[in-house]
Amino acid sequence: GAGVSQSPSNKVTEKGKDVELRCDPISGHTALYWYRQSLGQGLEFLIYFQGNSAPDKSGLPSDRFSAERTGGSVSTLTIQRTQQEDSAVYLCASSFATPGQGAPQFFGPGTRLTVL
Amino acid sequence: DQQVKQNSPSLSVQEGRISILNCDYTNSMFDYFLWYKKYPAEGPTFLISISSIKDKNEDGRFTVFLNKSAKHLSLHIVPSQPGDSAVYFCAALKAAGNKLTFGGGTRVLVKP
């Protein structure tokens, strides 16, 4: 079956521009996560969606970052007024259960964002 | 405050031998531990996990050991194959939490 897909695979933008990154989770997965991996760093949690519940936004680094999940499926991560430090690989993951059940998260291939 | 650490940034092993990857954590509230493998330009791929109530879990060539008193876990790959060459991430999860907390990764190179 289809895995998690993300688009675009690469995005180069100029400082100050807004960008939108898209994630299509695995069908039937209720949980959706966004992470990012900066150069030479580990994966950093950004935001978590579970069903119709309010998202956990505790990992978003600033108010320039926002995300939404429409219809409990596709998610969009938006970065406004991009800065060079936003350059990273942005990874989306989905899971069929809540984190408390220890179910693994399945990751997409990521979007490599480069802010010039 | 890095709650999950992988102190070895890289590991080189001969094909057929055992690869041992180590991971230490500081938060005793973690309930699950997971290992992911990542190839360049791809997302992490789930390998194996272990609940904090267990001390060992095995799946084919992969075995994860958990030592709660030492707050340490390890991943054993036996026998190592060239296709295992990748970056391996240790991650931890709280049952009451909403995120995976990752270590910094260990790059494994399996030499033919």
Short mmCIF file of C-alpha atoms in Angstrom, two decimals:
data_model
loop_
_atom_site.label_atom_id
_atom_site.label_comp_id
_atom_site.label_asym_id
_atom_site.label_seq_id
_atom_site.Cartn_x
_atom_site.Cartn_y
_atom_site.Cartn_z
CA GLY A 1 0.00 0.00 0.00
CA ALA A 2 0.98 3.63 -0.35
CA GLY A 3 3.17 5.11 2.32
CA VAL A 4 3.32 8.67 3.60
CA SER A 5 3.90 11.10 0.75
CA GLN A 6 5.18 14.66 0.92
CA SER A 7 5.43 17.46 -1.57
CA PRO A 8 7.45 19.14 -2.81
CA SER A 9 10.53 17.00 -2.33
CA ASN A 10 12.73 20.09 -2.56
CA LYS A 11 11.93 23.74 -2.07
CA VAL A 12 14.27 26.66 -2.48
CA THR A 13 12.95 30.02 -1.41
CA GLU A 14 14.17 33.49 -0.63
CA LYS A 15 14.35 34.84 2.87
CA GLY A 16 11.09 36.49 3.83
CA LYS A 17 8.86 34.43 1.55
CA ASP A 18 6.12 32.10 2.79
CA VAL A 19 6.21 28.38 2.03
CA GLU A 20 3.68 25.56 2.26
CA LEU A 21 4.66 21.94 2.69
CA ARG A 22 2.16 19.16 2.15
CA CYS A 23 1.77 15.73 3.72
CA ASP A 24 -0.51 12.86 2.71
CA PRO A 25 -0.57 10.31 5.52
CA ILE A 26 -1.21 6.61 5.17
CA SER A 27 -4.91 6.00 4.67
CA GLY A 28 -6.66 5.20 7.93
CA HIS A 29 -3.94 6.62 10.16
CA THR A 30 -5.48 8.93 12.70
CA ALA A 31 -2.28 10.41 14.07
CA LEU A 32 -0.09 12.78 12.05
CA TYR A 33 3.19 14.36 13.08
CA TRP A 34 5.59 16.93 11.70
CA TYR A 35 9.30 16.84 12.54
CA ARG A 36 12.29 18.62 11.12
CA GLN A 37 15.95 17.69 10.84
CA SER A 38 18.41 20.52 10.57
CA LEU A 39 21.89 19.89 9.18
CA GLY A 40 23.87 17.70 11.54
CA GLN A 41 21.01 17.52 14.04
CA GLY A 42 18.57 14.86 15.16
CA LEU A 43 14.87 14.95 14.44
CA GLU A 44 12.95 17.66 16.25
CA PHE A 45 9.23 17.37 16.95
CA LEU A 46 7.05 20.20 15.66
CA ILE A 47 3.35 19.37 15.88
CA TYR A 48 0.95 16.44 16.37
CA PHE A 49 -2.61 15.90 15.15
CA GLN A 50 -4.90 13.18 16.46
CA GLY A 51 -8.33 12.81 14.91
CA ASN A 52 -10.49 15.86 15.59
CA SER A 53 -8.68 16.82 18.79
CA ALA A 54 -6.85 20.11 19.16
CA PRO A 55 -3.30 19.69 17.86
CA ASP A 56 -0.26 19.61 20.11
CA LYS A 57 1.73 22.59 18.87
CA SER A 58 4.33 22.51 21.63
CA GLY A 59 7.23 21.91 19.25
CA LEU A 60 6.64 24.79 16.85
CA PRO A 61 9.71 27.04 17.12
CA SER A 62 7.96 30.34 16.52
CA ASP A 63 4.62 31.88 15.57
CA ARG A 64 5.80 31.96 11.95
CA PHE A 65 5.09 28.24 11.88
CA SER A 66 1.56 26.87 11.61
CA ALA A 67 -0.05 23.67 10.45
CA GLU A 68 -3.49 22.41 9.69
CA ARG A 69 -5.02 19.07 8.90
CA THR A 70 -8.12 19.12 6.74
CA GLY A 71 -10.72 16.39 6.99
CA GLY A 72 -8.50 14.33 9.25
CA SER A 73 -6.22 13.46 6.35
CA VAL A 74 -3.93 15.81 4.40
CA SER A 75 -1.83 18.25 6.39
CA THR A 76 -0.11 21.47 5.39
CA LEU A 77 2.78 23.03 7.28
CA THR A 78 3.14 26.75 6.59
CA ILE A 79 6.21 28.82 7.37
CA GLN A 80 5.73 32.55 7.04
CA ARG A 81 8.53 35.04 6.44
CA THR A 82 11.11 32.29 6.14
CA GLN A 83 14.53 32.73 7.70
CA GLN A 84 17.79 31.01 6.84
CA GLU A 85 17.66 29.02 10.08
CA ASP A 86 14.44 27.42 8.80
CA SER A 87 16.51 25.50 6.26
CA ALA A 88 16.05 21.82 7.12
CA VAL A 89 14.40 18.61 6.02
CA TYR A 90 10.77 18.64 7.12
CA LEU A 91 9.42 15.16 7.78
CA CYS A 92 5.84 14.06 8.16
CA ALA A 93 4.83 10.83 9.89
CA SER A 94 1.57 9.05 10.55
CA SER A 95 0.46 6.32 12.90
CA PHE A 96 -2.61 4.14 13.29
CA ALA A 97 -2.84 4.59 17.03
CA THR A 98 -2.27 7.09 19.75
CA PRO A 99 1.30 7.55 21.01
CA GLY A 100 0.33 5.96 24.31
CA GLN A 101 -0.10 2.63 22.58
CA GLY A 102 3.50 2.65 21.44
CA ALA A 103 2.58 2.26 17.79
CA PRO A 104 5.41 3.14 15.42
CA GLN A 105 5.27 6.24 13.31
CA PHE A 106 5.77 5.85 9.58
CA PHE A 107 7.69 8.63 7.91
CA GLY A 108 7.46 10.22 4.52
CA PRO A 109 10.55 11.04 2.42
CA GLY A 110 10.65 14.62 3.64
CA THR A 111 10.79 18.05 2.03
CA ARG A 112 14.20 19.65 1.89
CA LEU A 113 13.74 23.37 2.43
CA THR A 114 16.53 25.77 1.57
CA VAL A 115 16.13 29.43 2.46
CA LEU A 116 18.57 31.67 0.61
CA ASP B 1 18.58 19.24 27.49
CA GLN B 2 19.10 16.18 25.33
CA GLN B 3 16.99 13.41 26.81
CA VAL B 4 18.07 10.74 24.34
CA LYS B 5 21.71 10.43 23.37
CA GLN B 6 23.65 8.33 20.94
CA ASN B 7 27.24 8.91 21.90
CA SER B 8 28.82 7.16 18.93
CA PRO B 9 28.38 9.22 15.79
CA SER B 10 29.69 6.43 13.58
CA LEU B 11 30.40 2.72 13.51
CA SER B 12 32.26 0.60 11.00
CA VAL B 13 31.82 -3.19 10.92
CA GLN B 14 32.75 -6.05 8.65
CA GLU B 15 30.01 -7.83 6.75
CA GLY B 16 28.78 -10.87 8.69
CA ARG B 17 29.84 -9.49 12.04
CA ILE B 18 27.64 -8.02 14.75
CA SER B 19 26.77 -4.31 14.83
CA ILE B 20 26.01 -2.93 18.28
CA LEU B 21 24.44 0.50 18.52
CA ASN B 22 24.01 2.18 21.87
CA CYS B 23 21.56 4.70 23.20
CA ASP B 24 21.25 6.38 26.61
CA TYR B 25 18.33 8.32 28.01
CA THR B 26 17.78 10.50 31.03
CA ASN B 27 14.00 10.53 31.47
CA SER B 28 12.71 7.52 33.40
CA MET B 29 9.16 8.35 32.27
CA PHE B 30 9.67 6.99 28.76
CA ASP B 31 7.42 3.99 28.09
CA TYR B 32 8.56 2.85 24.66
CA PHE B 33 11.81 2.89 22.76
CA LEU B 34 12.09 2.58 19.00
CA TRP B 35 14.88 2.25 16.47
CA TYR B 36 14.71 3.77 13.02
CA LYS B 37 17.03 3.43 10.04
CA LYS B 38 17.52 6.27 7.59
CA TYR B 39 19.05 6.24 4.14
CA PRO B 40 20.10 9.52 2.47
CA ALA B 41 17.21 11.47 0.92
CA GLU B 42 14.65 9.15 2.51
CA GLY B 43 12.53 9.33 5.63
CA PRO B 44 13.34 7.17 8.66
CA THR B 45 12.13 3.58 8.47
CA PHE B 46 10.86 1.85 11.60
CA LEU B 47 12.94 -1.17 12.61
CA ILE B 48 12.00 -2.44 16.02
CA SER B 49 10.62 -1.25 19.32
CA ILE B 50 10.52 -2.30 22.94
CA SER B 51 8.22 -1.53 25.81
CA SER B 52 9.77 -0.32 29.05
CA ILE B 53 8.34 -3.37 30.82
CA LYS B 54 10.52 -5.69 28.76
CA ASP B 55 14.26 -6.13 28.55
CA LYS B 56 14.58 -7.74 25.15
CA ASN B 57 12.77 -7.83 21.83
CA GLU B 58 13.91 -9.72 18.78
CA ASP B 59 12.87 -9.51 15.14
CA GLY B 60 14.95 -11.43 12.65
CA ARG B 61 18.47 -10.03 12.56
CA PHE B 62 17.56 -7.20 14.92
CA THR B 63 17.47 -7.43 18.71
CA VAL B 64 16.93 -4.56 21.10
CA PHE B 65 18.03 -4.80 24.72
CA LEU B 66 16.79 -2.46 27.44
CA ASN B 67 18.52 -1.88 30.79
CA LYS B 68 16.17 0.37 32.72
CA SER B 69 18.38 0.71 35.77
CA ALA B 70 21.17 2.04 33.57
CA LYS B 71 18.78 3.96 31.31
CA HIS B 72 20.48 2.34 28.37
CA LEU B 73 19.38 0.43 25.34
CA SER B 74 21.20 -1.18 22.48
CA LEU B 75 20.40 -2.50 19.03
CA HIS B 76 22.21 -5.61 17.82
CA ILE B 77 22.28 -6.45 14.13
CA VAL B 78 23.48 -9.97 13.37
CA PRO B 79 24.79 -10.69 10.82
CA SER B 80 25.50 -7.25 9.43
CA GLN B 81 24.95 -6.79 5.71
CA PRO B 82 26.14 -4.03 3.34
CA GLY B 83 22.52 -2.94 2.91
CA ASP B 84 22.46 -2.12 6.62
CA SER B 85 24.74 0.85 5.97
CA ALA B 86 22.63 3.82 7.04
CA VAL B 87 22.06 6.23 9.92
CA TYR B 88 20.30 4.66 12.88
CA PHE B 89 18.20 6.71 15.27
CA CYS B 90 17.10 5.72 18.72
CA ALA B 91 13.80 7.30 19.81
CA ALA B 92 11.76 7.33 22.98
CA LEU B 93 8.07 7.82 23.64
CA LYS B 94 5.96 8.53 26.70
CA ALA B 95 2.55 6.89 26.81
CA ALA B 96 1.15 10.21 28.00
CA GLY B 97 3.06 12.23 25.45
CA ASN B 98 2.59 13.09 21.81
CA LYS B 99 6.01 12.90 20.27
CA LEU B 100 9.06 10.81 19.64
CA THR B 101 12.24 12.16 21.19
CA PHE B 102 15.17 11.23 18.99
CA GLY B 103 18.86 10.73 19.59
CA GLY B 104 21.36 12.31 17.26
CA GLY B 105 21.92 9.17 15.21
CA THR B 106 24.76 6.75 14.54
CA ARG B 107 26.08 6.27 11.03
CA VAL B 108 26.81 2.60 10.34
CA LEU B 109 29.07 1.44 7.55
CA VAL B 110 29.14 -2.27 6.80
CA LYS B 111 32.19 -3.20 4.77
CA PRO B 112 31.96 -6.10 2.32
#
